[in-house]
Tab-separated table of C-alpha atoms in Angstrom:
chain	number	residue	atom	x	y	z
A	1	GLU	CA	31.376	129.877	-128.447
A	2	PHE	CA	29.870	132.973	-130.111
A	3	ARG	CA	26.231	134.015	-130.190
A	4	ASP	CA	24.241	136.620	-132.064
A	5	LYS	CA	20.494	137.181	-132.176
A	6	ASP	CA	19.570	133.919	-133.893
A	7	ASN	CA	22.700	131.817	-134.083
A	8	CYS	CA	25.219	129.988	-131.954
A	9	PHE	CA	28.674	129.243	-133.345
A	10	LEU	CA	30.627	126.494	-131.617
A	11	ASP	CA	34.349	126.039	-132.181
A	12	ILE	CA	35.601	122.807	-130.615
A	13	PHE	CA	39.332	122.416	-131.149
A	14	GLY	CA	38.944	123.900	-134.627
A	15	THR	CA	35.754	122.030	-135.546
A	16	ARG	CA	32.920	124.472	-136.208
A	17	ILE	CA	29.241	123.794	-135.636
A	18	LEU	CA	26.595	126.408	-136.444
A	19	ILE	CA	23.270	126.199	-134.601
A	20	ASN	CA	20.828	128.698	-136.041
A	21	SER	CA	17.313	130.106	-135.869
A	22	ILE	CA	16.212	128.696	-132.523
A	23	SER	CA	13.151	130.583	-131.316
A	24	ASP	CA	9.733	129.996	-129.827
A	25	SER	CA	8.175	129.949	-133.291
A	26	SER	CA	10.679	127.924	-135.316
A	27	TYR	CA	12.885	124.885	-134.997
A	28	GLY	CA	16.624	125.260	-135.071
A	29	THR	CA	18.949	123.688	-137.602
A	30	VAL	CA	22.532	122.515	-137.326
A	31	ASN	CA	25.284	122.957	-139.879
A	32	TYR	CA	28.007	120.520	-138.934
A	33	ASP	CA	31.623	121.060	-139.896
A	34	GLU	CA	32.159	119.810	-143.452
A	35	ARG	CA	34.655	117.229	-142.176
A	36	ILE	CA	31.794	115.453	-140.358
A	37	LYS	CA	30.133	113.220	-142.946
A	38	VAL	CA	26.345	113.761	-142.890
A	39	TRP	CA	24.545	111.158	-144.999
A	40	ASN	CA	21.041	112.469	-144.344
A	41	ARG	CA	19.993	115.912	-143.121
A	42	SER	CA	17.212	114.723	-140.803
A	43	SER	CA	19.429	114.958	-137.717
A	44	SER	CA	20.361	118.509	-138.731
A	45	ASN	CA	16.806	119.672	-138.018
A	46	LEU	CA	16.224	120.226	-134.319
A	47	ASN	CA	12.533	119.387	-134.581
A	48	THR	CA	12.689	116.378	-132.256
A	49	PRO	CA	14.232	115.943	-128.794
A	50	GLU	CA	16.365	113.108	-130.167
A	51	SER	CA	18.130	115.514	-132.564
A	52	PHE	CA	19.405	117.445	-129.545
A	53	VAL	CA	20.798	114.197	-128.106
A	54	VAL	CA	22.647	113.548	-131.382
A	55	LEU	CA	24.063	117.085	-131.328
A	56	GLU	CA	25.185	116.735	-127.706
A	57	CYS	CA	26.760	113.343	-128.462
A	58	VAL	CA	28.784	114.795	-131.343
A	59	ILE	CA	29.942	117.694	-129.167
A	60	ARG	CA	30.996	115.261	-126.429
A	61	LEU	CA	32.999	113.165	-128.917
A	62	LEU	CA	34.787	116.271	-130.193
A	63	LEU	CA	35.522	117.489	-126.678
A	64	LYS	CA	36.888	114.042	-125.884
A	65	GLY	CA	39.381	114.489	-128.718
A	66	TYR	CA	37.968	112.446	-131.607
A	67	LYS	CA	38.654	114.052	-134.986
A	68	PRO	CA	35.647	115.261	-137.035
A	69	GLU	CA	36.649	113.187	-140.060
A	70	LEU	CA	36.125	110.052	-137.946
A	71	ILE	CA	32.459	110.926	-137.253
A	72	GLU	CA	29.543	110.146	-139.560
A	73	LEU	CA	25.844	110.911	-139.055
A	74	GLU	CA	22.730	109.180	-140.379
A	75	ARG	CA	24.507	106.459	-142.343
A	76	SER	CA	22.031	103.889	-143.607
A	77	TRP	CA	21.931	100.155	-144.250
A	78	LYS	CA	19.221	97.764	-145.296
A	79	SER	CA	17.657	96.400	-142.141
A	80	GLY	CA	15.479	93.657	-143.618
A	81	HIS	CA	11.881	93.354	-144.805
A	82	GLY	CA	12.493	95.987	-147.478
A	83	LYS	CA	13.161	98.698	-144.925
A	84	SER	CA	16.261	100.729	-144.294
A	85	GLY	CA	17.352	102.378	-141.092
A	86	ARG	CA	19.747	105.196	-140.280
A	87	LEU	CA	22.358	105.091	-137.551
A	88	ASP	CA	22.551	108.269	-135.492
A	89	VAL	CA	26.324	108.449	-135.005
A	90	LEU	CA	29.149	106.320	-136.365
A	91	LEU	CA	32.653	106.628	-134.902
A	92	LYS	CA	35.507	105.264	-137.025
A	93	ASN	CA	38.996	104.120	-136.167
A	94	LYS	CA	41.893	105.854	-137.896
A	95	ASP	CA	42.157	102.963	-140.396
A	96	GLY	CA	38.518	103.387	-141.467
A	97	SER	CA	37.104	100.425	-139.557
A	98	ILE	CA	34.239	101.131	-137.174
A	99	PHE	CA	35.025	101.711	-133.519
A	100	SER	CA	31.405	102.164	-132.437
A	101	MET	CA	27.870	102.419	-133.784
A	102	ILE	CA	25.964	104.837	-131.540
A	103	GLU	CA	22.170	104.929	-131.236
A	104	CYS	CA	20.919	108.105	-129.522
A	105	LYS	CA	17.672	108.133	-127.541
A	106	THR	CA	15.952	110.632	-125.294
A	107	TRP	CA	16.361	110.161	-121.557
A	108	GLY	CA	14.145	107.672	-119.718
A	109	VAL	CA	11.379	105.807	-121.509
A	110	GLU	CA	12.796	105.855	-125.056
A	111	TYR	CA	16.240	104.836	-123.837
A	112	GLU	CA	14.830	101.915	-121.845
A	113	LYS	CA	12.604	100.895	-124.765
A	114	GLU	CA	15.599	100.619	-127.100
A	115	ARG	CA	17.577	98.823	-124.397
A	116	ASN	CA	14.783	96.231	-124.275
A	117	ASN	CA	14.943	95.904	-128.065
A	118	LEU	CA	18.653	95.151	-127.812
A	119	LEU	CA	18.027	92.484	-125.189
A	120	ASN	CA	15.040	90.955	-126.975
A	121	ASP	CA	16.227	90.694	-130.573
A	122	GLY	CA	19.185	93.023	-131.100
A	123	GLY	CA	17.201	96.026	-132.296
A	124	GLN	CA	18.512	98.264	-135.054
A	125	LEU	CA	22.106	98.179	-133.839
A	126	PHE	CA	22.530	94.443	-134.436
A	127	ALA	CA	20.873	94.845	-137.836
A	128	TYR	CA	23.539	97.367	-138.809
A	129	ALA	CA	26.421	95.505	-137.178
A	130	ILE	CA	25.805	92.234	-139.035
A	131	GLN	CA	26.563	94.171	-142.236
A	132	GLU	CA	29.679	95.876	-140.852
A	133	ARG	CA	31.733	93.172	-139.190
A	134	THR	CA	34.704	95.476	-138.572
A	135	THR	CA	32.623	97.099	-135.811
A	136	SER	CA	34.052	96.816	-132.289
A	137	TYR	CA	31.286	98.233	-130.076
A	138	LEU	CA	27.575	98.966	-130.156
A	139	THR	CA	26.544	101.929	-128.027
A	140	LEU	CA	23.224	103.123	-126.643
A	141	TYR	CA	23.458	106.792	-125.644
A	142	SER	CA	21.264	109.404	-123.987
A	143	SER	CA	21.675	112.813	-122.395
A	144	LYS	CA	19.587	115.516	-120.778
A	145	ILE	CA	20.020	119.108	-119.669
A	146	ASP	CA	18.903	120.258	-116.238
A	147	ASP	CA	21.269	122.490	-114.311
A	148	GLU	CA	24.031	120.670	-116.165
A	149	VAL	CA	24.369	118.158	-118.970
A	150	THR	CA	24.070	114.533	-117.838
A	151	TYR	CA	24.708	111.563	-120.113
A	152	GLN	CA	24.377	107.810	-119.905
A	153	SER	CA	25.730	105.187	-122.266
A	154	GLU	CA	25.986	101.426	-122.412
A	155	HIS	CA	28.192	99.369	-124.707
A	156	ILE	CA	28.305	95.900	-126.188
A	157	ASN	CA	31.600	94.388	-127.348
A	158	ILE	CA	30.784	92.483	-130.537
A	159	GLN	CA	34.325	91.778	-131.760
A	160	ASP	CA	34.173	88.085	-130.846
A	161	LEU	CA	30.470	87.440	-131.454
A	162	LYS	CA	29.933	84.659	-133.975
A	163	GLY	CA	27.053	84.245	-136.377
A	164	GLY	CA	26.106	84.715	-139.995
A	165	ASN	CA	22.861	86.527	-139.265
A	166	ILE	CA	21.311	88.779	-136.622
A	167	GLU	CA	19.704	85.918	-134.701
A	168	GLU	CA	22.934	83.931	-134.384
A	169	MET	CA	24.975	86.978	-133.483
A	170	HIS	CA	22.428	88.052	-130.856
A	171	PHE	CA	22.317	84.487	-129.447
A	172	HIS	CA	26.072	84.528	-128.776
A	173	TRP	CA	25.880	87.808	-126.879
A	174	ASP	CA	25.777	87.120	-123.136
A	175	LYS	CA	23.232	89.982	-122.693
A	176	ASN	CA	25.591	91.965	-120.489
A	177	PHE	CA	26.513	95.595	-121.109
A	178	ILE	CA	30.032	96.838	-120.425
A	179	ILE	CA	30.350	98.833	-117.221
A	180	GLY	CA	31.937	102.191	-117.916
A	181	SER	CA	32.038	104.230	-121.099
A	182	PHE	CA	34.525	105.523	-123.650
A	183	PHE	CA	32.872	108.898	-123.008
A	184	ASP	CA	34.193	108.887	-119.427
A	185	GLU	CA	36.859	111.411	-118.500
A	186	ASP	CA	39.405	108.740	-117.612
A	187	ALA	CA	38.920	106.742	-120.831
A	188	SER	CA	41.650	106.992	-123.484
A	189	LEU	CA	40.866	107.368	-127.184
A	190	PHE	CA	40.280	104.024	-128.893
A	191	ALA	CA	41.416	102.185	-125.771
A	192	PHE	CA	38.067	101.503	-124.152
A	193	GLU	CA	37.958	98.809	-121.508
A	194	GLY	CA	35.222	97.825	-119.119
A	195	LYS	CA	35.592	98.224	-115.380
A	196	GLU	CA	34.130	96.836	-112.176
A	197	LEU	CA	30.995	98.511	-110.858
A	198	ARG	CA	31.750	100.749	-107.889
A	199	LYS	CA	29.502	102.414	-105.351
A	200	ASN	CA	30.426	105.829	-106.730
A	201	ASP	CA	29.113	104.743	-110.146
A	202	LEU	CA	25.579	104.351	-108.788
A	203	LYS	CA	23.183	107.210	-109.488
A	204	ALA	CA	19.810	108.080	-108.006
A	205	LEU	CA	16.820	107.414	-110.224
A	206	ASP	CA	14.919	110.416	-111.520
A	207	ASN	CA	11.283	110.359	-112.645
A	208	ASP	CA	12.070	109.701	-116.314
A	209	SER	CA	14.515	106.864	-115.652
A	210	GLY	CA	12.226	105.333	-113.037
A	211	ARG	CA	9.285	105.393	-115.412
A	212	GLY	CA	11.431	103.857	-118.130
A	213	LEU	CA	12.524	101.001	-115.881
A	214	PHE	CA	8.949	100.397	-114.735
A	215	ASN	CA	7.761	100.228	-118.353
A	216	SER	CA	10.620	97.868	-119.193
A	217	PHE	CA	9.680	95.540	-116.330
A	218	ALA	CA	6.001	95.649	-117.332
A	219	GLU	CA	6.961	94.772	-120.914
A	220	ILE	CA	8.890	91.716	-119.709
A	221	LEU	CA	5.825	90.559	-117.789
A	222	ARG	CA	3.579	91.039	-120.829
A	223	ARG	CA	5.929	89.176	-123.152
A	224	ASN	CA	5.897	86.211	-120.785
A	225	SER	CA	2.123	86.321	-120.199
A	226	ILE	CA	2.529	87.151	-116.505
A	227	SER	CA	-0.243	89.127	-114.832
A	228	ASP	CA	0.705	92.534	-113.438
A	229	LYS	CA	-0.908	91.380	-110.184
């Protein structure tokens, strides 16, 4: 890492990322290594907290050992009703098929909101996946910076899910997320497997996560016309 007055240059195993012009009066921008395919420049503007999560996710993938040419940002597909959406991060296998579609959300409320969307109707990730059936995993990702960087991620294995549309595909999902993550230190590249939940995997709730879970529970009650009393 190298810094000057306005810029930060990151070199991660030969992959260069330039973060520039971060100050109290202006938003920063990111110039990703040219080997990282960037379909839309919106994630390159650090004008939203979610853009920082995308940046941190990319850095974590590179540190894990994934090659930059296997990473794409802001790829888009038609998501129905005349609208198109953009996936935050796409991670490819070496043969060009898709290892994981990664949706990045800010810690707490936004993460839990998108998790609810996945459980309720599949959200954006299922809308993308139905059009890219080579995809192995769907991933919901978040991170935050306190004294250190903390991340959380949950995955859905969709390799054996049947269905010709989003509704059918979502119906065949058992609504369980894989325990563990391919971001974990002990996970091998492209060899992700779930694991049993252990006591050491449990983490204390913070205010943001607690509020997100409370809002998620309240939303379930509302959807089923159950009084909060």
